[in-house]
mmCIF file of N, CA and C in Angstrom:
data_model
loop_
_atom_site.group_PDB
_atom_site.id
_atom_site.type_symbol
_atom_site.label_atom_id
_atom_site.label_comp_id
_atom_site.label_asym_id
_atom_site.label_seq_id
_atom_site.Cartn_x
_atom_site.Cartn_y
_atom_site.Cartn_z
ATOM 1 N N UNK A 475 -24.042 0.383 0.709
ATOM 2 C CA UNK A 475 -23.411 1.679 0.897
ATOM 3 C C UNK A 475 -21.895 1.511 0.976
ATOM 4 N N UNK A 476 -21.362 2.269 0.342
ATOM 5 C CA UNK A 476 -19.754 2.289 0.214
ATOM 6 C C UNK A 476 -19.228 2.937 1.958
ATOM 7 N N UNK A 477 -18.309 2.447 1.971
ATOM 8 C CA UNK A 477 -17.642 2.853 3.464
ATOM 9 C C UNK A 477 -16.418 3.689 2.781
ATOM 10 N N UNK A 478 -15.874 4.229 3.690
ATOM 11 C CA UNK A 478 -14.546 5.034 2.930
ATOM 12 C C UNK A 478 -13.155 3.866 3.369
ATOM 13 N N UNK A 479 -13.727 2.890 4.337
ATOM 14 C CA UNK A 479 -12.804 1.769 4.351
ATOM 15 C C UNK A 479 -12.537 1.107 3.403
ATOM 16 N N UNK A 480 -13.398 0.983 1.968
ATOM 17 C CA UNK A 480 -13.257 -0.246 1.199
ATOM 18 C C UNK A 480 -12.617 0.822 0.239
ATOM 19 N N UNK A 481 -11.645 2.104 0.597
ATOM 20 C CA UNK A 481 -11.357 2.649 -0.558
ATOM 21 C C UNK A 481 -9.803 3.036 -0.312
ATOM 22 N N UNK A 482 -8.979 3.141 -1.324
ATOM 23 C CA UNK A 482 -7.608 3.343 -1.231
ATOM 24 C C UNK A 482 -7.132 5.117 -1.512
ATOM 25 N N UNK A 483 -6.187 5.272 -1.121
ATOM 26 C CA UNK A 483 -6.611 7.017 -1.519
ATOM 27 C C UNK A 483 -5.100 7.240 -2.056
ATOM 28 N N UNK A 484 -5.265 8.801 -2.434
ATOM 29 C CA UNK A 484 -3.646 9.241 -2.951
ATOM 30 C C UNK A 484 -3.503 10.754 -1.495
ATOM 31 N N UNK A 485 -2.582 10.810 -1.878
ATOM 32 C CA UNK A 485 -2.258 12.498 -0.510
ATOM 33 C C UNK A 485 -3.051 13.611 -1.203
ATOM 34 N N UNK A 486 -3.279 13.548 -2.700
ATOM 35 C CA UNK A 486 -4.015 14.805 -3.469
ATOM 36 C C UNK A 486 -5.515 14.402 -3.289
ATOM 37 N N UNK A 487 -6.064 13.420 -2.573
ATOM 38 C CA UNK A 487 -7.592 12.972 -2.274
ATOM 39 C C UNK A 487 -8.324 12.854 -3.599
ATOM 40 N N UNK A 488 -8.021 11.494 -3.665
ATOM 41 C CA UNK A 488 -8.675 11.054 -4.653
ATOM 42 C C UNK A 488 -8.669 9.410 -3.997
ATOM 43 N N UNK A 489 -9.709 9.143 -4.128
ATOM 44 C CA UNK A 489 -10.253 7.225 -3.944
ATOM 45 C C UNK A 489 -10.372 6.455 -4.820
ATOM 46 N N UNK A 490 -9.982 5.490 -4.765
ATOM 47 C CA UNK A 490 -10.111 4.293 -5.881
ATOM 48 C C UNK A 490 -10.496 2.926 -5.194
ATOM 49 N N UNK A 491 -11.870 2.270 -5.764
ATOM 50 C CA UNK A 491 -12.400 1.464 -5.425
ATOM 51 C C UNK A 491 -12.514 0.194 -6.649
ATOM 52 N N UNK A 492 -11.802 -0.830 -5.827
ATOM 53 C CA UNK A 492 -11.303 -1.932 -7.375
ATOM 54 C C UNK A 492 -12.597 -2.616 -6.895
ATOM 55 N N UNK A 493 -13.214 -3.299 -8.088
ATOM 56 C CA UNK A 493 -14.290 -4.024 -8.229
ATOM 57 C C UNK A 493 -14.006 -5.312 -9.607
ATOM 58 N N UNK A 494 -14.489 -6.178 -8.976
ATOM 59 C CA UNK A 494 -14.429 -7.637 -10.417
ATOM 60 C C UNK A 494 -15.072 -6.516 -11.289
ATOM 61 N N UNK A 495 -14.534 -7.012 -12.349
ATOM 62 C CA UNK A 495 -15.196 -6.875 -14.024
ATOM 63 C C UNK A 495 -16.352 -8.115 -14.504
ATOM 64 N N UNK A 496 -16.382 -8.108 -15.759
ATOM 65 C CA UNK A 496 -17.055 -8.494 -16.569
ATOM 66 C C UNK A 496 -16.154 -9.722 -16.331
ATOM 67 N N UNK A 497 -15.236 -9.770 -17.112
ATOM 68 C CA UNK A 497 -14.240 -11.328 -17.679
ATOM 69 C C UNK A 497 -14.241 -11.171 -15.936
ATOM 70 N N UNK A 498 -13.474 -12.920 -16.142
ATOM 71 C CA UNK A 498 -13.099 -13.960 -14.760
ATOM 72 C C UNK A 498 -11.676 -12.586 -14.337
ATOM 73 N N UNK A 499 -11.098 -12.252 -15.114
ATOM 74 C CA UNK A 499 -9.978 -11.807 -14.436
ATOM 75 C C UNK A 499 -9.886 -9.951 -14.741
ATOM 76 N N UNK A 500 -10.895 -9.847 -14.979
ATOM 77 C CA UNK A 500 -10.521 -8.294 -15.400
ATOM 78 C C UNK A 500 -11.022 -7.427 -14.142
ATOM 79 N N UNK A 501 -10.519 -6.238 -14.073
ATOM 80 C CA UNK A 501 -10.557 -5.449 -12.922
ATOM 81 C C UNK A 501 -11.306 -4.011 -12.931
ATOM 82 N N UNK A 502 -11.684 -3.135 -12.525
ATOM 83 C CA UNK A 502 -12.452 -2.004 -12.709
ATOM 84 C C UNK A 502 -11.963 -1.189 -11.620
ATOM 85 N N UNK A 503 -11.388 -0.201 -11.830
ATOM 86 C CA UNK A 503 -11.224 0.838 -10.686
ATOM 87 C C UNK A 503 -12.302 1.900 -10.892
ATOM 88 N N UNK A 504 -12.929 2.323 -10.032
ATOM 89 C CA UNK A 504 -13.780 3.323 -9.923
ATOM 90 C C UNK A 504 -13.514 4.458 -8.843
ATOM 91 N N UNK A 505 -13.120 5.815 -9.413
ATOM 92 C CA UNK A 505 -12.343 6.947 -9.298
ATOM 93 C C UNK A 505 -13.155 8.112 -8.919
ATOM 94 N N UNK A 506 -12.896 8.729 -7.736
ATOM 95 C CA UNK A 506 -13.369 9.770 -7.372
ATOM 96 C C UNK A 506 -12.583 10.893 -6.399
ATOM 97 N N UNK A 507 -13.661 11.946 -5.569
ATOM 98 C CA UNK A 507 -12.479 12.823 -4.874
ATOM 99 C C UNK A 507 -12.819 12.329 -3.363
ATOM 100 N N UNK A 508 -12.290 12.161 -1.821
ATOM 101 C CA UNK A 508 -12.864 11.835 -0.908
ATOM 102 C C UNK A 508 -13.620 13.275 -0.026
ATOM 103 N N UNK A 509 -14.490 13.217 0.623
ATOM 104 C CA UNK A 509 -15.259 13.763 1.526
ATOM 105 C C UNK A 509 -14.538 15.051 1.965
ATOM 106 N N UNK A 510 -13.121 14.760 2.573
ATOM 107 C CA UNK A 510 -12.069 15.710 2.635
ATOM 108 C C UNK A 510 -12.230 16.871 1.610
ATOM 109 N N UNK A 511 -11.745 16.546 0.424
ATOM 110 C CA UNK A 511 -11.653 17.229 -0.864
ATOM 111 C C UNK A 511 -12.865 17.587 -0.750
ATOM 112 N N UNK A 512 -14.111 17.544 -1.186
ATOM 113 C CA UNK A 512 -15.171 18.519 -1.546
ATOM 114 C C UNK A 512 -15.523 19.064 -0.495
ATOM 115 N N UNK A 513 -15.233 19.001 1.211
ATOM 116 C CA UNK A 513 -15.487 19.899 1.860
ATOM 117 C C UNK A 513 -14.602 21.210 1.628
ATOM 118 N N UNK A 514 -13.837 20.829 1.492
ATOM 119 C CA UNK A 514 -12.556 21.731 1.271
ATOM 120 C C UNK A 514 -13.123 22.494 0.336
ATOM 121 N N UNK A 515 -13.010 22.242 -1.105
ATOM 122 C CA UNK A 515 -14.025 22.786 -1.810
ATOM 123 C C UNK A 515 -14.733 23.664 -1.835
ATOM 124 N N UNK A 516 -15.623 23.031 -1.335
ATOM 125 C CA UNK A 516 -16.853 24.286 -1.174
ATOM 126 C C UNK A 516 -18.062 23.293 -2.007
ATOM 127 N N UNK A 517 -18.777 24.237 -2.560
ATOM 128 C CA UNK A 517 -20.040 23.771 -3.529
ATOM 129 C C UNK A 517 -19.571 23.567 -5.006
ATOM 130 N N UNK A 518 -19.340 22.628 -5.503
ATOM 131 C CA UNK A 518 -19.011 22.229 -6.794
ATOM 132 C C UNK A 518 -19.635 22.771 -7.795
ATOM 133 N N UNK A 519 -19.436 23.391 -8.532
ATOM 134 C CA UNK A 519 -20.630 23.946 -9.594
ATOM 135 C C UNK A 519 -20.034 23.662 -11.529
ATOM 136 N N UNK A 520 -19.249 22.328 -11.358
ATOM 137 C CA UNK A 520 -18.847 22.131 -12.959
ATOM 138 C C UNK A 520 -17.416 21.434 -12.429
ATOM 139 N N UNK A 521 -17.347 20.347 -13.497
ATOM 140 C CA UNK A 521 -16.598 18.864 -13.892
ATOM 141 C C UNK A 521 -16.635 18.936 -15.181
ATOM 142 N N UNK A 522 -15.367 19.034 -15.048
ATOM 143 C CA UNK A 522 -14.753 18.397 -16.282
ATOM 144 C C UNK A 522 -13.977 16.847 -16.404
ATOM 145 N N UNK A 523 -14.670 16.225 -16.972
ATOM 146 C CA UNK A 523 -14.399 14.554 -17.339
ATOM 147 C C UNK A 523 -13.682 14.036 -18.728
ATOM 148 N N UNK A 524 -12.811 12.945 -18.023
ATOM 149 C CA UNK A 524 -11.994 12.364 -19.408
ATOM 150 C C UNK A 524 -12.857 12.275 -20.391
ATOM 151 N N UNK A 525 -12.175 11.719 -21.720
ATOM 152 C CA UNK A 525 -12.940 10.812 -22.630
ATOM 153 C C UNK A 525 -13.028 9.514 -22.308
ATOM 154 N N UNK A 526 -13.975 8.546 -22.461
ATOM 155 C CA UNK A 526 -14.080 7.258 -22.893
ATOM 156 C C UNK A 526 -13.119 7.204 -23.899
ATOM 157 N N UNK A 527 -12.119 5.951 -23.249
ATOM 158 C CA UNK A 527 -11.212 5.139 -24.630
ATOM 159 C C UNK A 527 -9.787 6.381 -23.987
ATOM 160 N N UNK A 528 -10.102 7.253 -22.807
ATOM 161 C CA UNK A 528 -9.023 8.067 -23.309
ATOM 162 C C UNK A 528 -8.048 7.060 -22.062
ATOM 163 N N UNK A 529 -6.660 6.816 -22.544
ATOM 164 C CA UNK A 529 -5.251 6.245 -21.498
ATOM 165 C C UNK A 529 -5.026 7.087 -20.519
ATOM 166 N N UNK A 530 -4.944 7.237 -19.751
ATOM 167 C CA UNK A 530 -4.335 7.721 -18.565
ATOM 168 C C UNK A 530 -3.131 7.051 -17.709
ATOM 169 N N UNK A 531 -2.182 7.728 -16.670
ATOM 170 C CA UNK A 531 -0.437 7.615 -16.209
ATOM 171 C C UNK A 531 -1.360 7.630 -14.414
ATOM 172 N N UNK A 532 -1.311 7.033 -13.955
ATOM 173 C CA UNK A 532 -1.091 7.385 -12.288
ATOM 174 C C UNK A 532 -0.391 8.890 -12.096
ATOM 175 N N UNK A 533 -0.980 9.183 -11.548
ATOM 176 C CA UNK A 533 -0.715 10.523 -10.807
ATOM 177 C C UNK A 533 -0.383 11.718 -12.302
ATOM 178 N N UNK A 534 -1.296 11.265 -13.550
ATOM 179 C CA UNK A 534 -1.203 12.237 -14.448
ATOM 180 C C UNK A 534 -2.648 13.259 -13.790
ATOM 181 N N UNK A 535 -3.194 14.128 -14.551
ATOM 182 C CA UNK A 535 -4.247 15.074 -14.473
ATOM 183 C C UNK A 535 -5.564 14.218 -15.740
ATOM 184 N N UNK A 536 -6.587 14.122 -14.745
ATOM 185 C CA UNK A 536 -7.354 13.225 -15.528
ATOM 186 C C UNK A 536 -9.293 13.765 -15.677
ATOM 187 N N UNK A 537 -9.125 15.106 -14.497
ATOM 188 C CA UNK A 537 -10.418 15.687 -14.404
ATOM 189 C C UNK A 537 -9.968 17.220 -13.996
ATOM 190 N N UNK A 538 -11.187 18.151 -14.146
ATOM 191 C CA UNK A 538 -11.186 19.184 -13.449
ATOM 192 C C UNK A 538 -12.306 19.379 -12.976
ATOM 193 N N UNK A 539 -12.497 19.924 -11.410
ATOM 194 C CA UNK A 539 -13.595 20.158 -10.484
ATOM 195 C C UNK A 539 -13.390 21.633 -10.525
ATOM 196 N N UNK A 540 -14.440 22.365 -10.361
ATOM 197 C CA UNK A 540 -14.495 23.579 -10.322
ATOM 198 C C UNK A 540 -15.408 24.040 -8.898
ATOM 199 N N UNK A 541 -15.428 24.526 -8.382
ATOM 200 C CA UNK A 541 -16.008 25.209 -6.969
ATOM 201 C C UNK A 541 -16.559 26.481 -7.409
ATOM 202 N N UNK A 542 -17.377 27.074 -6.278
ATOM 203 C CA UNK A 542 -17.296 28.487 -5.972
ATOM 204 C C UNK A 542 -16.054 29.241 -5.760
ATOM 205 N N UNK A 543 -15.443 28.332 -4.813
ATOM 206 C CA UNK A 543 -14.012 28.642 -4.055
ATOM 207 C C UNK A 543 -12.578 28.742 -5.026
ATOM 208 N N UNK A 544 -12.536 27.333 -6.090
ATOM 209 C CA UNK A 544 -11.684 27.122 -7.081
ATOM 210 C C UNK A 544 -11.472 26.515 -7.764
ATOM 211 N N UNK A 545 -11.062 26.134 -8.344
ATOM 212 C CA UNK A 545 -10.804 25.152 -10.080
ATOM 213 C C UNK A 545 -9.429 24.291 -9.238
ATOM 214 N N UNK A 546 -9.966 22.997 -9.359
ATOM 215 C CA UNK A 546 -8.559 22.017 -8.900
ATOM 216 C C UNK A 546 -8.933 21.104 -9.983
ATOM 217 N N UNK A 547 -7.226 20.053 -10.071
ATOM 218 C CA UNK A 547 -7.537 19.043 -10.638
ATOM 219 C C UNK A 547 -7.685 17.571 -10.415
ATOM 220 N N UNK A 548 -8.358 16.640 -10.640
ATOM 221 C CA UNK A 548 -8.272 15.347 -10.266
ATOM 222 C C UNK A 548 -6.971 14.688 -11.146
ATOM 223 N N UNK A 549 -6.474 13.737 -10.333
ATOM 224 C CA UNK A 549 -5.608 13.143 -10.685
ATOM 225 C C UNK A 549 -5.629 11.563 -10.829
ATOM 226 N N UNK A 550 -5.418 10.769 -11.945
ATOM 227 C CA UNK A 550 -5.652 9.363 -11.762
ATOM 228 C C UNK A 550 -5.199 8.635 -10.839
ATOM 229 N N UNK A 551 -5.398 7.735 -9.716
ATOM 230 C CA UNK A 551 -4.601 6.986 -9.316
ATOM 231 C C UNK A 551 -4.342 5.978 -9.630
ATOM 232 N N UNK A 552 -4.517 5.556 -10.470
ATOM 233 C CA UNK A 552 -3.657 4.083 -10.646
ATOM 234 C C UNK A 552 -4.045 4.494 -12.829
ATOM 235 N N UNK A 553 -3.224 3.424 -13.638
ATOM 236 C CA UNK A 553 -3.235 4.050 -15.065
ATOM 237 C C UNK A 553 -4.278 2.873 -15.406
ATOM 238 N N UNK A 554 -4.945 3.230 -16.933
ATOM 239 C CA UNK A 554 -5.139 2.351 -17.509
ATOM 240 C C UNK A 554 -6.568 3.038 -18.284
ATOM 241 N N UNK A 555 -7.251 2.574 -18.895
ATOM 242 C CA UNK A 555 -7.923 2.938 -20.010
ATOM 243 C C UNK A 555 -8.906 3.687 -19.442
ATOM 244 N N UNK A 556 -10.195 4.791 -19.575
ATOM 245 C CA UNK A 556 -11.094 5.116 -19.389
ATOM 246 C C UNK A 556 -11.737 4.327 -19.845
ATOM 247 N N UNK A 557 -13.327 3.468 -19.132
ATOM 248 C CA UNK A 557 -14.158 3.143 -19.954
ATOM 249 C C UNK A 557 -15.328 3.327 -19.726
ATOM 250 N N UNK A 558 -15.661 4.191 -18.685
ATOM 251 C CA UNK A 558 -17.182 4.624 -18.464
ATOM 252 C C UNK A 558 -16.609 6.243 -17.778
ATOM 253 N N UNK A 559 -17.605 6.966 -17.883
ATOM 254 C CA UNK A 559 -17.529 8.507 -16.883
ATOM 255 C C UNK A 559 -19.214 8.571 -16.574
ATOM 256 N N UNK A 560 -19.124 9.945 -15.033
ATOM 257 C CA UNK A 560 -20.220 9.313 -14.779
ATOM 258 C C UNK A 560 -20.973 10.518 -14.819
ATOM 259 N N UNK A 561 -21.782 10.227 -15.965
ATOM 260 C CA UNK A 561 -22.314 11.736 -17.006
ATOM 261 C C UNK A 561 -23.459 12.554 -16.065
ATOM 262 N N UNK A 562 -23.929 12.075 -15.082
ATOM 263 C CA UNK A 562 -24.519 12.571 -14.239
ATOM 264 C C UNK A 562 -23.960 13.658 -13.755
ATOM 265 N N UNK A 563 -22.614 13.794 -13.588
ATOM 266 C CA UNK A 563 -21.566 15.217 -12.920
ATOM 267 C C UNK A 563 -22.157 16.277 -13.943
ATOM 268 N N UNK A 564 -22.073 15.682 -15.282
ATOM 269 C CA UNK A 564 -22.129 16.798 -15.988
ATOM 270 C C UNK A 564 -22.878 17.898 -16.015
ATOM 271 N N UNK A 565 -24.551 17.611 -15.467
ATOM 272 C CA UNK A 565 -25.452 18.073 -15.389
ATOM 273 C C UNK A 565 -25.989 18.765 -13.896
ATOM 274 N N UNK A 566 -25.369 18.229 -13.036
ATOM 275 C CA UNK A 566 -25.385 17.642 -11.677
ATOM 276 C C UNK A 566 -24.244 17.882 -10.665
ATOM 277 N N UNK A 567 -22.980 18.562 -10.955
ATOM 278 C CA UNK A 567 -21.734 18.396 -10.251
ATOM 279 C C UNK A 567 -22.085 18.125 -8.875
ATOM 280 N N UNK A 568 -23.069 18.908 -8.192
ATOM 281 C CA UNK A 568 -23.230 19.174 -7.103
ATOM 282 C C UNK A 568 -23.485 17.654 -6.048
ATOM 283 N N UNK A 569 -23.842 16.487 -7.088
ATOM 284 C CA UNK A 569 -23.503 15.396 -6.516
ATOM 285 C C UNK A 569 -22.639 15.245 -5.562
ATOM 286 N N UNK A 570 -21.223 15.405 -6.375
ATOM 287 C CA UNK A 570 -20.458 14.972 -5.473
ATOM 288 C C UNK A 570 -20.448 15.948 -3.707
ATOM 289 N N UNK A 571 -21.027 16.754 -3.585
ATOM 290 C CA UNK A 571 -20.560 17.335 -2.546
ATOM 291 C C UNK A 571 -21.532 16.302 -1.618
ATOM 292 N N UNK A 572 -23.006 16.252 -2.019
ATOM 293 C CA UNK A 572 -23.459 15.202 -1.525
ATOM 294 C C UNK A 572 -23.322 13.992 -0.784
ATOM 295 N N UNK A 573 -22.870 13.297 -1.601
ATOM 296 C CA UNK A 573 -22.392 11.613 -2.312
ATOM 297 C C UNK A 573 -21.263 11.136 -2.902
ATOM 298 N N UNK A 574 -19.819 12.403 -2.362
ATOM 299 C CA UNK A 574 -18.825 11.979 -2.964
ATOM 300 C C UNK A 574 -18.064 10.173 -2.829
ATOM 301 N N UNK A 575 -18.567 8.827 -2.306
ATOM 302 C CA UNK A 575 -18.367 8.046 -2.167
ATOM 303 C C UNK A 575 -19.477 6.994 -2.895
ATOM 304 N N UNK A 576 -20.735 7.568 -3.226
ATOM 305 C CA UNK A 576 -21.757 6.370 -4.039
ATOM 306 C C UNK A 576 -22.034 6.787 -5.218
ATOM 307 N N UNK A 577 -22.675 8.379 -5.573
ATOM 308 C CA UNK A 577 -23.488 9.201 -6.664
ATOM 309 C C UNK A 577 -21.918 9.839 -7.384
ATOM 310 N N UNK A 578 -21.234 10.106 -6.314
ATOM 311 C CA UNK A 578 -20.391 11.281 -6.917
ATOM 312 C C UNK A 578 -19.234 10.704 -7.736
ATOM 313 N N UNK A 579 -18.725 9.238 -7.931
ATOM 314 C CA UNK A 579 -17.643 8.996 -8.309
ATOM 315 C C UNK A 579 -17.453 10.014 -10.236
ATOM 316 N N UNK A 580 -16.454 9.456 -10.347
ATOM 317 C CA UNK A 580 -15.999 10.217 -11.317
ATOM 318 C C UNK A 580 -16.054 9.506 -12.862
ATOM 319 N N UNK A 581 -15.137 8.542 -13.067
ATOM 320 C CA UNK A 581 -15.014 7.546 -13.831
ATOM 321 C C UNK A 581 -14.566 6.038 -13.786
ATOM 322 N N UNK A 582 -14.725 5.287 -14.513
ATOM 323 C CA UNK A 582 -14.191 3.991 -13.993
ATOM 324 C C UNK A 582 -13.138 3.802 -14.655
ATOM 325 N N UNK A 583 -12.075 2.706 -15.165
ATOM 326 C CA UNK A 583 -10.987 2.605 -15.435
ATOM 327 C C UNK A 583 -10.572 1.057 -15.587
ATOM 328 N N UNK A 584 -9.985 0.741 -16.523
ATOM 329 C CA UNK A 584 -9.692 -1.053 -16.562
ATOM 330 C C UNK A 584 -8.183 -0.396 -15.662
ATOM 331 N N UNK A 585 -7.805 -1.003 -14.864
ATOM 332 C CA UNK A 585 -6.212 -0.685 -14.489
ATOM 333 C C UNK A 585 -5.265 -1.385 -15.504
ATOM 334 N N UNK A 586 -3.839 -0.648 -15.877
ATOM 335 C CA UNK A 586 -3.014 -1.568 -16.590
ATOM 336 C C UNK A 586 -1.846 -2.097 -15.788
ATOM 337 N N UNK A 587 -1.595 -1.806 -14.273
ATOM 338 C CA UNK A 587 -0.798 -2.164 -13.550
ATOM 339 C C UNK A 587 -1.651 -2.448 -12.140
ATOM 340 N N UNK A 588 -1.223 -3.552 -12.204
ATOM 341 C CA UNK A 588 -2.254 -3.620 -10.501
ATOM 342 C C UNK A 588 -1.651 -3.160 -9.592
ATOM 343 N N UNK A 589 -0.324 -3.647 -9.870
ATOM 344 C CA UNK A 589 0.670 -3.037 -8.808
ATOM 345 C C UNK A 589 0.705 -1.730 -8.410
ATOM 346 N N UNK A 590 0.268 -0.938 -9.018
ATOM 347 C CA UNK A 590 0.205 0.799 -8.758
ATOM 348 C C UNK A 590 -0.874 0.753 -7.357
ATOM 349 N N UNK A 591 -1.741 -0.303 -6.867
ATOM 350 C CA UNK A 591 -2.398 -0.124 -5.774
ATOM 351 C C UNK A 591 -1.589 0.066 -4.580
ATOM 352 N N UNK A 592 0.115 -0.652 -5.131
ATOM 353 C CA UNK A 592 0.715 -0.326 -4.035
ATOM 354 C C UNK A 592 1.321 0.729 -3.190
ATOM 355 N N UNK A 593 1.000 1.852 -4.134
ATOM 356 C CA UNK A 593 1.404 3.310 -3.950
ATOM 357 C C UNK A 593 0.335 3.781 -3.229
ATOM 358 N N UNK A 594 -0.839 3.160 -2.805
ATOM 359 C CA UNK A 594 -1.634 4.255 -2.287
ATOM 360 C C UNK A 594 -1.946 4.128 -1.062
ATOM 361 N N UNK A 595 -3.038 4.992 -0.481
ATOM 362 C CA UNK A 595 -2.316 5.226 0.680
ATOM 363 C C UNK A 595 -4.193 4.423 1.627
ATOM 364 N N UNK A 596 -3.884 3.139 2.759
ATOM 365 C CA UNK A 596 -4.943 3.084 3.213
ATOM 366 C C UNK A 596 -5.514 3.427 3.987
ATOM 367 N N UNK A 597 -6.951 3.441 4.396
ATOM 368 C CA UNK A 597 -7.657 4.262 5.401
ATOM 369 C C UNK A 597 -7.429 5.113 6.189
ATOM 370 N N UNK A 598 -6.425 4.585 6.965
ATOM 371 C CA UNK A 598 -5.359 5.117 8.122
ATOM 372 C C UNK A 598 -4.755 5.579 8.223
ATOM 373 N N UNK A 599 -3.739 5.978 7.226
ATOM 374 C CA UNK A 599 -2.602 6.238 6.261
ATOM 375 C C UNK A 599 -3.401 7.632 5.788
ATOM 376 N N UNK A 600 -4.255 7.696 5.067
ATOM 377 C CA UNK A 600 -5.173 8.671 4.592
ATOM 378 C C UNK A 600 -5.638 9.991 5.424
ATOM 379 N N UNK A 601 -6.400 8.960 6.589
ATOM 380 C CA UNK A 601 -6.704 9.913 7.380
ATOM 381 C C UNK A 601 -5.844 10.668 7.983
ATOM 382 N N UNK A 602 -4.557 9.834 8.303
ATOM 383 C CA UNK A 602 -3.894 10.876 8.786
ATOM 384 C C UNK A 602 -3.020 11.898 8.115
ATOM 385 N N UNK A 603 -2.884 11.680 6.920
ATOM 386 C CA UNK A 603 -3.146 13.145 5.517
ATOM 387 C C UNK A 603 -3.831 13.637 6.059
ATOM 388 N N UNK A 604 -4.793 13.974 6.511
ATOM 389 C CA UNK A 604 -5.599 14.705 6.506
ATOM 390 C C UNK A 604 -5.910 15.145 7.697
ATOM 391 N N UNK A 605 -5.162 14.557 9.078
ATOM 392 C CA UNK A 605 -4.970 15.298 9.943
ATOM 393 C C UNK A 605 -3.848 16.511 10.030
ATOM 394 N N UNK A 606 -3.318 16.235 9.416
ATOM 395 C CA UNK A 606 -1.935 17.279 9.052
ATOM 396 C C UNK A 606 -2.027 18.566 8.697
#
């Protein structure tokens, strides 16, 4: 089970969870919204997801969640290629309100800067976004 400790966040609530790859040195970020965000929300009822193969900028616009309540957008945190999405939303949004930390993630991502992890914000740091 994912903890929300093993995850890095942005102030617009979004998590990124780096995981080994395939190769000895390649990296995988796996991208979603945190617990915060879909309460906020409301009931999710439609996601809109990148393409596979599509580039993405840190802190560009990389999804749209739609609610009962409202249409927001996800934002990448860290850049680098799309290479999986997780087609289950498509059918399913309502995952994430669920399972926004195991079922609900969004897409995964090779990163092209590792260093962009350094912009984000940890556990603690996060939460207290979100005490504010």
């Amino acid at each position: 089970m994912i903890t929300p400790k093993e995850l890095l966040y942005t102030k617009e609530h979004e998590w990124v969870r780096v995981e080994e790859g395939n190769e000895e040195s390649e990296k995988i970020g796996i991208v979603g919204i945190t617990e915060f965000a879909q309460e906020q929300l409301g009931d999710i009822v439609f996601v809109e997801l990148p393409e596979v193969g599509q580039a993405l900028d840190a802190e560009a616009d990389a999804a749209i969640v739609e609610s009962v309540k409202a249409a927001s957008d996800l934002y990448s945190p860290l850049s680098g290629e799309v290479i999986e999405i997780n087609s289950l939303l498509e059918d399913q949004p309502e995952i994430i309100n669920s399972s926004p930390y195991e079922d609900g993630w969004f897409f995964k991502l090779t990163p092209s800067d590792m260093s962009e992890l350094d912009n984000l914000l940890s556990p603690e740091d996060y939460s207290e976004v979100c005490e504010d």
